[in-house]
């Protein structure tokens, strides 16, 4: 007998096991808004690759789920009629508003809520989510997204193992779980949505003000236990690069684009 994988429950278990449920808490991102915004220019290559995959035009309306400080929201706004930034972190959204005002970009609406909290009768031509699908009840979230979109949906997700390979080897940690996009793709399929998938390489560049902050952040992201902290420190002493007063952690990653068009 062939067993059927419940991808929703499996994903939920892994989120709990890896302590990544906190990543959907606005407070998790509030404290990092300035750091994330400072790094935006170093993610230009990734942003360009994402924009090239979107079918943008001047008559479209767009919803950006988990807009953050506007890495995708702001450039998308230049090519569409209107874009709505949905972001549960008030600090992130305030940063986005301030940047938009400085750039004199006025075709953006701002909603300081999570997708679950969003109550609207509005529909959007395109819905975009970039590395922001941390919802615990992802099946319900995907159904809601599909309902709100009239022309298409684009997700940008990690196609690399959840734990950085270098960190995993350094701390002799467990083998990494499957990449995030595998779960989303299969849950979509269970909902009757046959999505398209494309994989792209990119370089992720992240800066830290000091060594201890780098250790703290990477330990949190990779769920490194206190017993393994020394091994992580030894690894980072070798792999962090100092440049212009910052410590940089650069690594090669893979991004999955998952998209589907709505039937007219």
XYZ file of N, CA and C in Angstrom:
792
model
N 0.838 -1.192 0.000
C 0.000 0.000 0.000
C 0.880 1.253 0.000
N 0.541 2.181 -0.841
C 1.303 3.414 -0.943
C 0.793 4.409 0.104
N 1.711 4.892 0.961
C 1.303 5.860 1.973
C 1.227 7.249 1.352
N 0.294 8.052 1.838
C 0.105 9.407 1.349
C 0.679 10.384 2.370
N 1.554 11.260 1.907
C 2.172 12.233 2.804
C 1.210 13.382 3.046
N 0.982 13.712 4.296
C 0.224 14.913 4.643
C 1.233 16.048 4.739
N 1.391 16.784 3.654
C 2.435 17.804 3.575
C 2.186 18.956 4.538
N 0.928 19.249 4.806
C 0.613 20.345 5.728
C 1.063 20.007 7.138
N 0.720 18.823 7.617
C 1.103 18.422 8.971
C 2.610 18.208 9.085
N 3.215 17.668 8.044
C 4.668 17.469 8.060
C 5.383 18.809 8.152
N 4.907 19.787 7.396
C 5.516 21.127 7.456
C 5.344 21.739 8.837
N 4.167 21.586 9.417
C 3.925 22.134 10.752
C 4.854 21.502 11.782
N 5.061 20.200 11.688
C 5.960 19.512 12.624
C 7.386 20.035 12.494
N 7.827 20.248 11.251
C 9.185 20.721 11.028
C 9.344 22.156 11.521
N 8.322 22.987 11.323
C 8.379 24.357 11.832
C 8.548 24.366 13.350
N 7.852 23.446 14.021
C 7.966 23.348 15.476
C 9.332 22.800 15.875
N 9.761 21.730 15.206
C 11.045 21.091 15.537
C 12.217 22.052 15.366
N 12.136 22.910 14.340
C 13.237 23.839 14.054
C 13.018 25.212 14.683
N 11.944 25.327 15.477
C 11.628 26.568 16.196
C 11.514 27.771 15.252
N 10.921 27.531 14.086
C 10.767 28.622 13.122
C 9.371 29.238 13.140
N 8.516 28.787 14.050
C 7.193 29.396 14.152
C 7.298 30.862 14.572
N 8.375 31.212 15.266
C 8.565 32.583 15.729
C 8.733 33.554 14.565
N 9.116 33.051 13.399
C 9.378 33.914 12.253
C 8.107 34.531 11.678
N 6.937 34.094 12.141
C 5.705 34.745 11.702
C 5.172 35.707 12.756
N 5.985 35.955 13.769
C 5.638 36.912 14.807
C 6.198 38.284 14.424
N 5.339 39.320 14.337
C 5.838 40.654 13.949
C 6.997 41.147 14.800
N 7.001 40.781 16.084
C 8.080 41.219 16.966
C 9.439 40.680 16.539
N 9.416 39.529 15.891
C 10.671 38.928 15.410
C 11.348 39.846 14.403
N 10.542 40.514 13.574
C 11.072 41.350 12.507
C 11.198 42.816 12.903
N 10.435 43.252 13.900
C 10.492 44.661 14.314
C 11.911 45.096 14.644
N 12.617 44.271 15.383
C 13.944 44.646 15.851
C 14.999 44.594 14.752
N 14.672 43.968 13.612
C 15.650 43.821 12.531
C 15.361 44.719 11.339
N 14.364 45.585 11.455
C 13.951 46.396 10.310
C 15.090 47.248 9.760
N 15.823 47.912 10.617
C 16.909 48.784 10.156
C 18.020 47.993 9.486
N 18.380 46.860 10.078
C 19.443 46.023 9.499
C 19.036 45.500 8.130
N 17.796 45.037 8.019
C 17.306 44.519 6.742
C 17.303 45.625 5.692
N 16.842 46.799 6.074
C 16.785 47.910 5.129
C 18.184 48.318 4.658
N 19.171 48.275 5.561
C 20.546 48.623 5.202
C 21.133 47.649 4.190
N 20.644 46.419 4.177
C 21.190 45.383 3.303
C 20.527 45.315 1.930
N 19.491 46.121 1.711
C 18.712 45.993 0.480
C 19.550 46.150 -0.778
N 20.479 47.099 -0.772
C 21.280 47.332 -1.980
C 22.177 46.146 -2.302
N 22.466 45.330 -1.307
C 23.321 44.159 -1.534
C 22.530 42.963 -2.052
N 21.216 43.141 -2.167
C 20.352 42.091 -2.717
C 19.809 42.494 -4.088
N 20.471 43.443 -4.738
C 20.001 43.929 -6.039
C 19.921 42.815 -7.078
N 20.908 41.926 -7.070
C 20.925 40.838 -8.051
C 19.691 39.951 -7.878
N 19.363 39.628 -6.635
C 18.185 38.815 -6.358
C 16.918 39.544 -6.783
N 16.828 40.831 -6.451
C 15.648 41.614 -6.799
C 15.441 41.659 -8.308
N 16.511 41.865 -9.065
C 16.410 41.902 -10.528
C 15.909 40.575 -11.077
N 16.403 39.464 -10.538
C 15.971 38.149 -11.004
C 14.480 37.945 -10.737
N 14.024 38.430 -9.596
C 12.612 38.278 -9.273
C 11.734 39.132 -10.185
N 12.142 40.365 -10.404
C 11.352 41.261 -11.252
C 11.253 40.737 -12.678
N 12.315 40.105 -13.165
C 12.315 39.573 -14.520
C 11.290 38.458 -14.703
N 10.921 37.811 -13.609
C 9.973 36.701 -13.700
C 8.520 37.137 -13.570
N 8.315 38.371 -13.130
C 6.953 38.871 -12.954
C 6.433 39.492 -14.251
N 5.203 39.211 -14.570
C 4.575 39.797 -15.762
C 3.878 41.091 -15.344
N 4.640 42.180 -15.330
C 4.125 43.452 -14.834
C 3.722 44.355 -15.993
N 2.658 45.145 -15.757
C 2.225 46.135 -16.741
C 1.475 47.248 -16.016
N 1.288 48.354 -16.695
C 0.799 49.570 -16.062
C -0.668 49.511 -15.625
N -1.410 48.495 -16.038
C -2.828 48.434 -15.651
C -3.074 47.477 -14.485
N -2.026 46.864 -13.970
C -2.194 45.832 -12.947
C -2.270 46.388 -11.524
N -3.023 45.670 -10.682
C -2.993 45.898 -9.234
C -2.314 44.686 -8.600
N -1.525 44.949 -7.563
C -0.695 43.897 -6.969
C -0.828 43.924 -5.451
N -0.812 42.747 -4.829
C -0.720 42.613 -3.381
C 0.610 41.951 -3.054
N 1.427 42.632 -2.233
C 2.717 42.087 -1.802
C 2.561 41.607 -0.361
N 2.563 40.287 -0.177
C 2.353 39.697 1.150
C 3.689 39.610 1.886
N 3.744 40.204 3.078
C 4.996 40.243 3.823
C 5.976 41.165 3.138
N 5.526 42.392 2.889
C 6.303 43.332 2.070
C 7.600 43.773 2.727
N 7.708 43.637 4.030
C 8.933 44.036 4.725
C 9.192 45.524 4.576
N 10.433 45.881 4.289
C 10.795 47.288 4.113
C 10.701 47.721 2.653
N 10.159 46.850 1.801
C 9.860 47.270 0.433
C 10.846 46.889 -0.633
N 11.651 45.853 -0.398
C 12.645 45.469 -1.401
C 12.002 45.182 -2.751
N 10.864 44.515 -2.753
C 10.141 44.259 -4.008
C 9.010 45.256 -4.241
N 8.388 45.711 -3.177
C 7.242 46.621 -3.308
C 7.598 47.863 -4.116
N 8.700 48.492 -3.764
C 9.069 49.765 -4.395
C 9.387 49.617 -5.883
N 10.217 48.658 -6.301
C 10.444 48.529 -7.745
C 9.220 48.059 -8.520
N 8.381 47.217 -7.911
C 7.144 46.797 -8.581
C 6.246 47.997 -8.816
N 6.184 48.909 -7.840
C 5.320 50.089 -7.933
C 5.613 50.922 -9.172
N 6.840 50.884 -9.656
C 7.225 51.669 -10.828
C 6.618 51.127 -12.118
N 6.119 49.889 -12.079
C 5.659 49.233 -13.312
C 4.176 48.913 -13.323
N 3.462 49.194 -12.213
C 2.056 48.802 -12.146
C 1.174 49.989 -11.784
N -0.127 49.765 -11.897
C -1.082 50.826 -11.553
C -1.079 51.099 -10.059
N -1.140 50.031 -9.261
C -1.190 50.193 -7.808
C -0.702 48.917 -7.134
N -0.037 49.073 -5.985
C 0.402 47.919 -5.211
C 0.040 48.143 -3.748
N -0.417 47.083 -3.106
C -0.757 47.120 -1.685
C 0.285 46.333 -0.910
N 0.902 46.967 0.079
C 1.911 46.324 0.917
C 1.241 45.794 2.175
N 1.201 44.485 2.310
C 0.635 43.837 3.490
C 1.786 43.392 4.379
N 1.906 43.982 5.553
C 3.057 43.708 6.423
C 2.630 43.801 7.892
N 2.750 42.697 8.657
C 2.334 42.717 10.060
C 3.277 43.478 10.992
N 4.540 43.662 10.588
C 5.489 44.393 11.419
C 5.321 45.895 11.216
N 4.933 46.599 12.268
C 4.719 48.042 12.169
C 6.018 48.770 11.844
N 7.123 48.312 12.421
C 8.418 48.949 12.170
C 8.832 48.794 10.720
N 8.642 47.601 10.184
C 8.961 47.361 8.778
C 8.126 48.266 7.876
N 6.835 48.324 8.155
C 5.930 49.085 7.301
C 6.232 50.579 7.373
N 6.590 51.066 8.548
C 6.950 52.478 8.692
C 8.191 52.800 7.874
N 9.165 51.895 7.881
C 10.377 52.079 7.076
C 10.036 52.134 5.603
N 9.139 51.253 5.164
C 8.700 51.237 3.770
C 8.007 52.540 3.405
N 7.123 53.022 4.262
C 6.411 54.283 4.000
C 7.392 55.443 3.846
N 8.368 55.505 4.739
C 9.345 56.600 4.698
C 10.174 56.564 3.420
N 10.572 55.365 3.004
C 11.359 55.237 1.774
C 10.530 55.622 0.555
N 9.268 55.184 0.531
C 8.384 55.521 -0.588
C 8.185 57.025 -0.691
N 8.050 57.675 0.446
C 7.868 59.131 0.448
C 9.122 59.835 -0.087
N 10.293 59.350 0.323
C 11.543 59.939 -0.154
C 11.690 59.764 -1.665
N 11.211 58.613 -2.156
C 11.300 58.336 -3.589
C 10.128 58.911 -4.366
N 9.209 59.559 -3.667
C 8.001 60.128 -4.266
C 7.211 59.072 -5.047
N 7.035 57.948 -4.382
C 6.235 56.858 -4.937
C 4.898 56.844 -4.201
N 3.833 57.122 -4.922
C 2.550 57.360 -4.263
C 1.461 56.349 -4.634
N 1.783 55.355 -5.423
C 0.766 54.369 -5.810
C 0.850 53.111 -4.948
N 1.112 53.314 -3.656
C 1.210 52.207 -2.699
C 0.212 52.417 -1.574
N -0.534 51.362 -1.246
C -1.380 51.344 -0.051
C -0.699 50.465 0.998
N -0.943 50.755 2.262
C -0.251 50.054 3.342
C -1.266 49.438 4.299
N -1.078 48.158 4.606
C -1.951 47.467 5.547
C -1.081 46.797 6.601
N -1.208 47.238 7.830
C -0.394 46.699 8.929
C -1.119 45.509 9.575
N -1.187 44.427 8.812
C -1.854 43.212 9.285
C -1.158 41.989 8.683
N -1.455 40.845 9.259
C -1.040 39.586 8.659
C -2.083 39.164 7.637
N -1.759 38.165 6.844
C -2.724 37.668 5.860
C -3.967 37.136 6.555
N -3.787 36.459 7.695
C -4.933 35.913 8.427
C -5.855 37.025 8.912
N -5.294 38.171 9.269
C -6.089 39.284 9.785
C -6.753 40.100 8.686
N -6.315 39.894 7.461
C -6.815 40.692 6.345
C -8.266 40.350 6.042
N -9.131 41.331 6.185
C -10.543 41.167 5.828
C -10.852 42.195 4.749
N -11.019 41.721 3.553
C -11.232 42.636 2.433
C -12.098 41.981 1.377
N -12.827 42.808 0.680
C -13.593 42.329 -0.467
C -12.877 42.674 -1.766
N -11.678 43.253 -1.619
C -10.894 43.635 -2.789
C -10.204 42.419 -3.386
N -9.987 42.490 -4.684
C -9.230 41.463 -5.380
C -8.048 42.132 -6.066
N -7.023 41.339 -6.355
C -5.799 41.870 -6.940
C -5.446 41.059 -8.177
N -4.966 41.755 -9.192
C -4.573 41.044 -10.414
C -3.471 40.030 -10.109
N -2.441 40.495 -9.446
C -1.320 39.625 -9.084
C -1.097 39.659 -7.581
N -0.706 38.515 -7.032
C -0.285 38.439 -5.638
C 1.141 37.909 -5.603
N 1.984 38.589 -4.830
C 3.399 38.247 -4.735
C 3.756 38.018 -3.271
N 4.572 37.007 -3.005
C 5.102 36.776 -1.663
C 6.550 36.346 -1.812
N 7.455 37.108 -1.219
C 8.883 36.833 -1.351
C 9.474 36.443 -0.005
N 9.793 35.159 0.143
C 10.395 34.629 1.364
C 9.582 35.040 2.600
N 8.265 34.960 2.495
C 7.407 35.448 3.574
C 6.277 34.485 3.934
N 6.317 33.269 3.433
C 5.246 32.312 3.712
C 5.567 31.493 4.960
N 5.506 32.139 6.119
C 5.810 31.483 7.383
C 4.550 31.067 8.138
N 3.368 31.216 7.522
C 2.112 30.923 8.207
C 2.086 29.463 8.673
N 1.605 29.246 9.885
C 1.528 27.881 10.417
C 0.442 27.098 9.687
N -0.730 27.722 9.521
C -1.817 27.084 8.774
C -1.673 27.496 7.309
N -0.680 26.928 6.647
C -0.335 27.366 5.295
C -1.409 26.966 4.288
N -2.102 25.871 4.523
C -3.140 25.443 3.583
C -4.251 26.478 3.498
N -4.689 26.956 4.644
C -5.722 27.992 4.662
C -5.215 29.273 4.000
N -3.952 29.607 4.249
C -3.358 30.815 3.661
C -3.313 30.714 2.139
N -2.933 29.553 1.628
C -2.846 29.374 0.181
C -4.221 29.461 -0.475
N -5.217 28.926 0.172
C -6.585 29.011 -0.357
C -7.052 30.466 -0.409
N -6.711 31.222 0.604
C -7.103 32.627 0.647
C -6.389 33.418 -0.440
N -5.105 33.144 -0.609
C -4.326 33.843 -1.643
C -4.899 33.564 -3.026
N -5.203 32.297 -3.274
C -5.734 31.933 -4.594
C -7.076 32.614 -4.853
N -7.873 32.777 -3.814
C -9.178 33.432 -3.948
C -9.035 34.922 -4.263
N -8.037 35.575 -3.649
C -7.862 37.021 -3.802
C -7.233 37.410 -5.136
N -6.586 36.469 -5.806
C -5.893 36.776 -7.067
C -6.818 36.544 -8.252
N -6.805 37.472 -9.212
C -7.638 37.324 -10.400
C -6.852 36.887 -11.635
N -5.531 37.155 -11.643
C -4.741 36.806 -12.829
C -3.586 35.858 -12.539
N -2.946 36.003 -11.401
C -1.835 35.105 -11.136
C -1.226 35.306 -9.763
N -0.429 34.317 -9.349
C 0.254 34.337 -8.051
C 1.707 33.959 -8.264
N 2.615 34.680 -7.577
C 4.043 34.390 -7.645
C 4.612 34.286 -6.233
N 5.221 33.144 -5.927
C 5.927 32.967 -4.668
C 7.425 32.843 -4.947
N 8.227 33.508 -4.159
C 9.669 33.334 -4.193
C 10.085 32.717 -2.868
N 10.728 31.548 -2.932
C 11.016 30.784 -1.731
C 12.414 30.183 -1.788
N 12.866 29.744 -0.631
C 14.161 29.078 -0.587
C 14.069 27.704 -1.239
N 15.066 27.415 -2.081
C 15.199 26.075 -2.649
C 16.454 25.398 -2.101
N 17.021 26.011 -1.070
C 18.163 25.426 -0.367
C 17.664 24.773 0.915
N 18.438 23.834 1.473
C 18.044 23.252 2.764
C 17.855 24.331 3.809
N 16.964 24.090 4.776
C 16.606 25.136 5.740
C 17.820 25.580 6.545
N 18.745 24.658 6.869
C 19.955 25.034 7.583
C 21.088 25.231 6.601
N 21.819 26.338 6.740
C 22.960 26.603 5.888
C 23.942 25.433 5.960
N 24.376 24.961 4.788
C 25.209 23.768 4.730
C 26.514 23.927 5.509
N 27.120 25.129 5.415
C 28.359 25.368 6.136
C 28.170 25.278 7.635
N 27.076 25.858 8.132
C 26.768 25.797 9.567
C 26.491 24.360 9.981
N 25.726 23.662 9.151
C 25.368 22.277 9.473
C 26.613 21.410 9.647
N 27.563 21.556 8.743
C 28.792 20.767 8.830
C 29.648 21.194 10.022
N 29.682 22.512 10.277
C 30.519 23.035 11.356
C 30.066 22.543 12.726
N 28.769 22.480 12.929
C 28.247 22.094 14.241
C 27.903 20.611 14.297
N 28.189 19.904 13.196
C 27.870 18.480 13.117
C 26.391 18.265 13.415
N 25.592 19.134 12.825
C 24.160 19.108 13.090
C 23.444 18.044 12.283
N 22.134 17.916 12.503
C 21.344 16.930 11.755
C 21.255 17.319 10.288
N 21.010 16.319 9.463
C 20.821 16.608 8.045
C 19.652 17.563 7.878
N 19.813 18.503 6.971
C 18.791 19.530 6.789
C 17.499 18.935 6.243
N 16.387 19.565 6.630
C 15.099 19.165 6.098
C 14.980 19.628 4.651
N 13.958 19.118 3.968
C 13.702 19.519 2.594
C 13.511 21.026 2.496
N 13.769 21.539 1.334
C 13.606 22.969 1.103
C 12.139 23.366 1.243
N 11.923 24.629 1.610
C 10.568 25.114 1.875
C 9.630 24.936 0.686
N 10.149 25.152 -0.523
C 9.251 25.159 -1.684
C 8.628 23.793 -1.950
N 9.304 22.716 -1.533
C 8.772 21.372 -1.743
C 7.412 21.222 -1.058
N 7.307 21.748 0.151
C 6.056 21.649 0.893
C 4.956 22.468 0.222
N 5.284 23.701 -0.134
C 4.276 24.579 -0.741
C 3.776 23.999 -2.059
N 4.689 23.517 -2.883
C 4.292 22.958 -4.171
C 3.327 21.786 -3.990
N 3.651 20.892 -3.066
C 2.810 19.708 -2.867
C 1.475 20.044 -2.205
N 1.463 21.025 -1.315
C 0.190 21.445 -0.713
C -0.696 22.092 -1.771
N -0.099 22.901 -2.643
C -0.864 23.479 -3.745
C -1.462 22.382 -4.625
N -0.672 21.370 -4.905
C -1.154 20.265 -5.745
C -2.336 19.563 -5.085
N -2.275 19.411 -3.756
C -3.378 18.771 -3.039
C -4.648 19.618 -3.089
N -4.479 20.920 -3.338
C -5.612 21.834 -3.456
C -6.127 21.935 -4.891
N -5.521 21.173 -5.781
C -5.942 21.199 -7.171
C -5.271 22.280 -8.000
N -4.186 22.848 -7.482
C -3.457 23.897 -8.195
C -2.150 23.316 -8.714
N -2.032 23.197 -10.027
C -0.810 22.686 -10.647
C 0.090 23.869 -10.977
N 1.000 24.168 -10.082
C 1.847 25.344 -10.218
C 3.096 25.052 -11.035
N 3.695 26.117 -11.534
C 4.972 26.030 -12.232
C 6.098 26.297 -11.234
N 7.280 25.729 -11.504
C 8.434 25.920 -10.623
C 9.680 26.175 -11.460
N 10.463 27.159 -11.039
C 11.771 27.420 -11.657
C 12.775 27.670 -10.533
N 13.982 27.158 -10.705
C 15.030 27.280 -9.686
C 16.139 28.183 -10.209
N 16.577 29.127 -9.360
C 17.626 30.063 -9.741
C 18.683 30.145 -8.639
N 19.923 30.348 -9.045
C 21.013 30.566 -8.097
C 21.113 32.049 -7.769
N 21.479 32.342 -6.538
C 21.747 33.727 -6.158
C 22.706 33.738 -4.979
N 23.287 34.905 -4.717
C 24.187 35.045 -3.578
C 23.499 35.878 -2.507
N 23.423 35.328 -1.314
C 22.811 36.041 -0.197
C 23.912 36.714 0.614
N 23.807 38.027 0.759
C 24.798 38.796 1.499
C 24.136 39.423 2.716
N 24.677 39.151 3.880
C 24.121 39.668 5.119
C 25.232 40.288 5.958
N 24.984 41.495 6.469
C 25.984 42.168 7.289
C 25.567 42.198 8.749
N 26.568 42.275 9.614
C 26.350 42.349 11.055
C 27.288 43.404 11.626
N 26.816 44.093 12.666
C 27.614 45.160 13.261
C 28.818 44.628 14.020
N 28.692 43.454 14.606
C 29.812 42.886 15.358
C 29.706 41.366 15.369
N 30.729 40.729 15.877
C 30.836 39.275 15.841
C 29.757 38.607 16.691
N 29.529 39.115 17.885
C 28.553 38.503 18.779
C 27.143 38.550 18.190
N 26.831 39.657 17.502
C 25.513 39.761 16.873
C 25.375 38.724 15.757
N 26.439 38.524 14.999
C 26.410 37.519 13.928
C 26.172 36.130 14.499
N 26.863 35.815 15.586
C 26.687 34.509 16.235
C 25.256 34.358 16.731
N 24.741 35.405 17.369
C 23.380 35.368 17.912
C 22.350 35.129 16.817
N 22.429 35.904 15.733
C 21.436 35.815 14.670
C 21.495 34.476 13.940
N 22.701 34.018 13.643
C 22.830 32.762 12.905
C 22.483 31.567 13.785
N 22.701 31.692 15.075
C 22.285 30.637 15.995
C 20.766 30.551 16.051
N 20.101 31.707 16.030
C 18.638 31.731 16.041
C 18.060 31.142 14.766
N 18.566 31.611 13.629
C 18.031 31.174 12.335
C 18.210 29.676 12.130
N 19.370 29.151 12.563
C 19.689 27.750 12.325
C 19.399 26.846 13.519
N 18.780 27.421 14.569
C 18.407 26.643 15.745
C 19.613 25.899 16.323
N 20.708 26.628 16.517
C 21.940 26.049 17.055
C 21.850 26.023 18.579
N 22.070 24.879 19.169
C 21.966 24.735 20.621
C 23.151 25.414 21.306
N 22.990 25.801 22.578
C 24.100 26.420 23.317
C 25.359 25.556 23.335
N 25.187 24.239 23.333
C 26.342 23.341 23.350
C 27.172 23.451 22.075
N 26.513 23.854 20.981
C 27.194 23.950 19.686
C 27.680 25.374 19.379
N 27.488 26.293 20.309
C 27.805 27.694 20.065
C 29.286 27.899 19.755
N 30.152 27.183 20.476
C 31.595 27.336 20.245
C 31.968 26.915 18.831
N 31.378 25.828 18.345
C 31.654 25.368 16.981
C 31.178 26.392 15.960
N 30.016 27.008 16.227
C 29.508 28.052 15.335
C 30.443 29.257 15.339
N 30.931 29.646 16.497
C 31.863 30.770 16.592
C 33.132 30.506 15.790
N 33.664 29.291 15.911
C 34.889 28.930 15.179
C 34.653 29.004 13.667
N 33.475 28.547 13.253
C 33.132 28.579 11.825
C 33.029 30.014 11.319
N 32.382 30.864 12.087
C 32.166 32.246 11.655
C 33.459 33.057 11.675
N 34.374 32.751 12.571
C 35.667 33.462 12.585
C 36.396 33.277 11.252
N 36.176 32.154 10.627
C 36.831 31.853 9.348
C 36.041 32.420 8.174
N 34.703 32.419 8.283
C 33.859 32.707 7.123
C 33.266 34.105 7.076
N 33.336 34.865 8.155
C 32.882 36.252 8.108
C 33.957 37.121 7.474
N 33.543 38.038 6.630
C 34.467 38.929 5.926
C 34.229 40.354 6.401
N 35.293 41.027 6.829
C 35.158 42.405 7.289
C 35.276 43.367 6.114
N 34.327 44.280 6.021
C 34.340 45.267 4.947
C 33.589 46.508 5.390
N 34.245 47.647 5.344
C 33.630 48.942 5.637
C 32.954 48.967 7.010
N 33.647 48.404 7.991
C 33.157 48.440 9.358
C 32.085 47.426 9.688
N 31.773 46.524 8.755
C 30.751 45.502 8.969
C 31.370 44.118 8.789
N 30.723 43.131 9.378
C 31.093 41.736 9.157
C 30.059 41.118 8.224
N 30.542 40.531 7.130
C 29.643 40.017 6.100
C 29.684 38.496 6.050
N 28.495 37.909 5.940
C 28.367 36.474 5.749
C 27.716 36.256 4.386
N 28.506 35.809 3.427
C 28.051 35.642 2.047
C 27.990 34.150 1.712
N 26.895 33.744 1.097
C 26.796 32.339 0.724
C 25.926 32.159 -0.513
N 26.213 31.103 -1.235
C 25.447 30.757 -2.426
C 24.155 30.055 -2.010
N 23.052 30.483 -2.598
C 21.762 29.905 -2.279
C 20.980 29.617 -3.554
N 19.878 28.917 -3.402
C 18.975 28.658 -4.511
C 17.585 29.174 -4.162
N 16.956 29.793 -5.140
C 15.609 30.324 -4.967
C 14.646 29.604 -5.902
N 13.485 29.252 -5.377
C 12.429 28.675 -6.205
C 11.357 29.724 -6.467
N 10.967 29.838 -7.714
C 9.799 30.639 -8.061
C 8.649 29.678 -8.336
N 7.584 29.812 -7.582
C 6.372 29.021 -7.792
C 5.285 29.968 -8.269
N 4.689 29.670 -9.397
C 3.654 30.571 -9.899
C 2.573 29.806 -10.647
N 1.397 30.407 -10.676
C 0.304 29.859 -11.472
C -0.587 30.986 -11.951
N -1.170 30.788 -13.103
C -2.098 31.757 -13.693
C -3.528 31.330 -13.421
N -4.380 32.311 -13.156
C -5.781 32.024 -12.899
C -6.534 31.892 -14.217
N -7.448 30.939 -14.269
C -8.277 30.778 -15.460
C -9.250 31.930 -15.590
N -9.340 32.488 -16.768
C -10.246 33.607 -16.999
C -11.655 33.103 -17.303
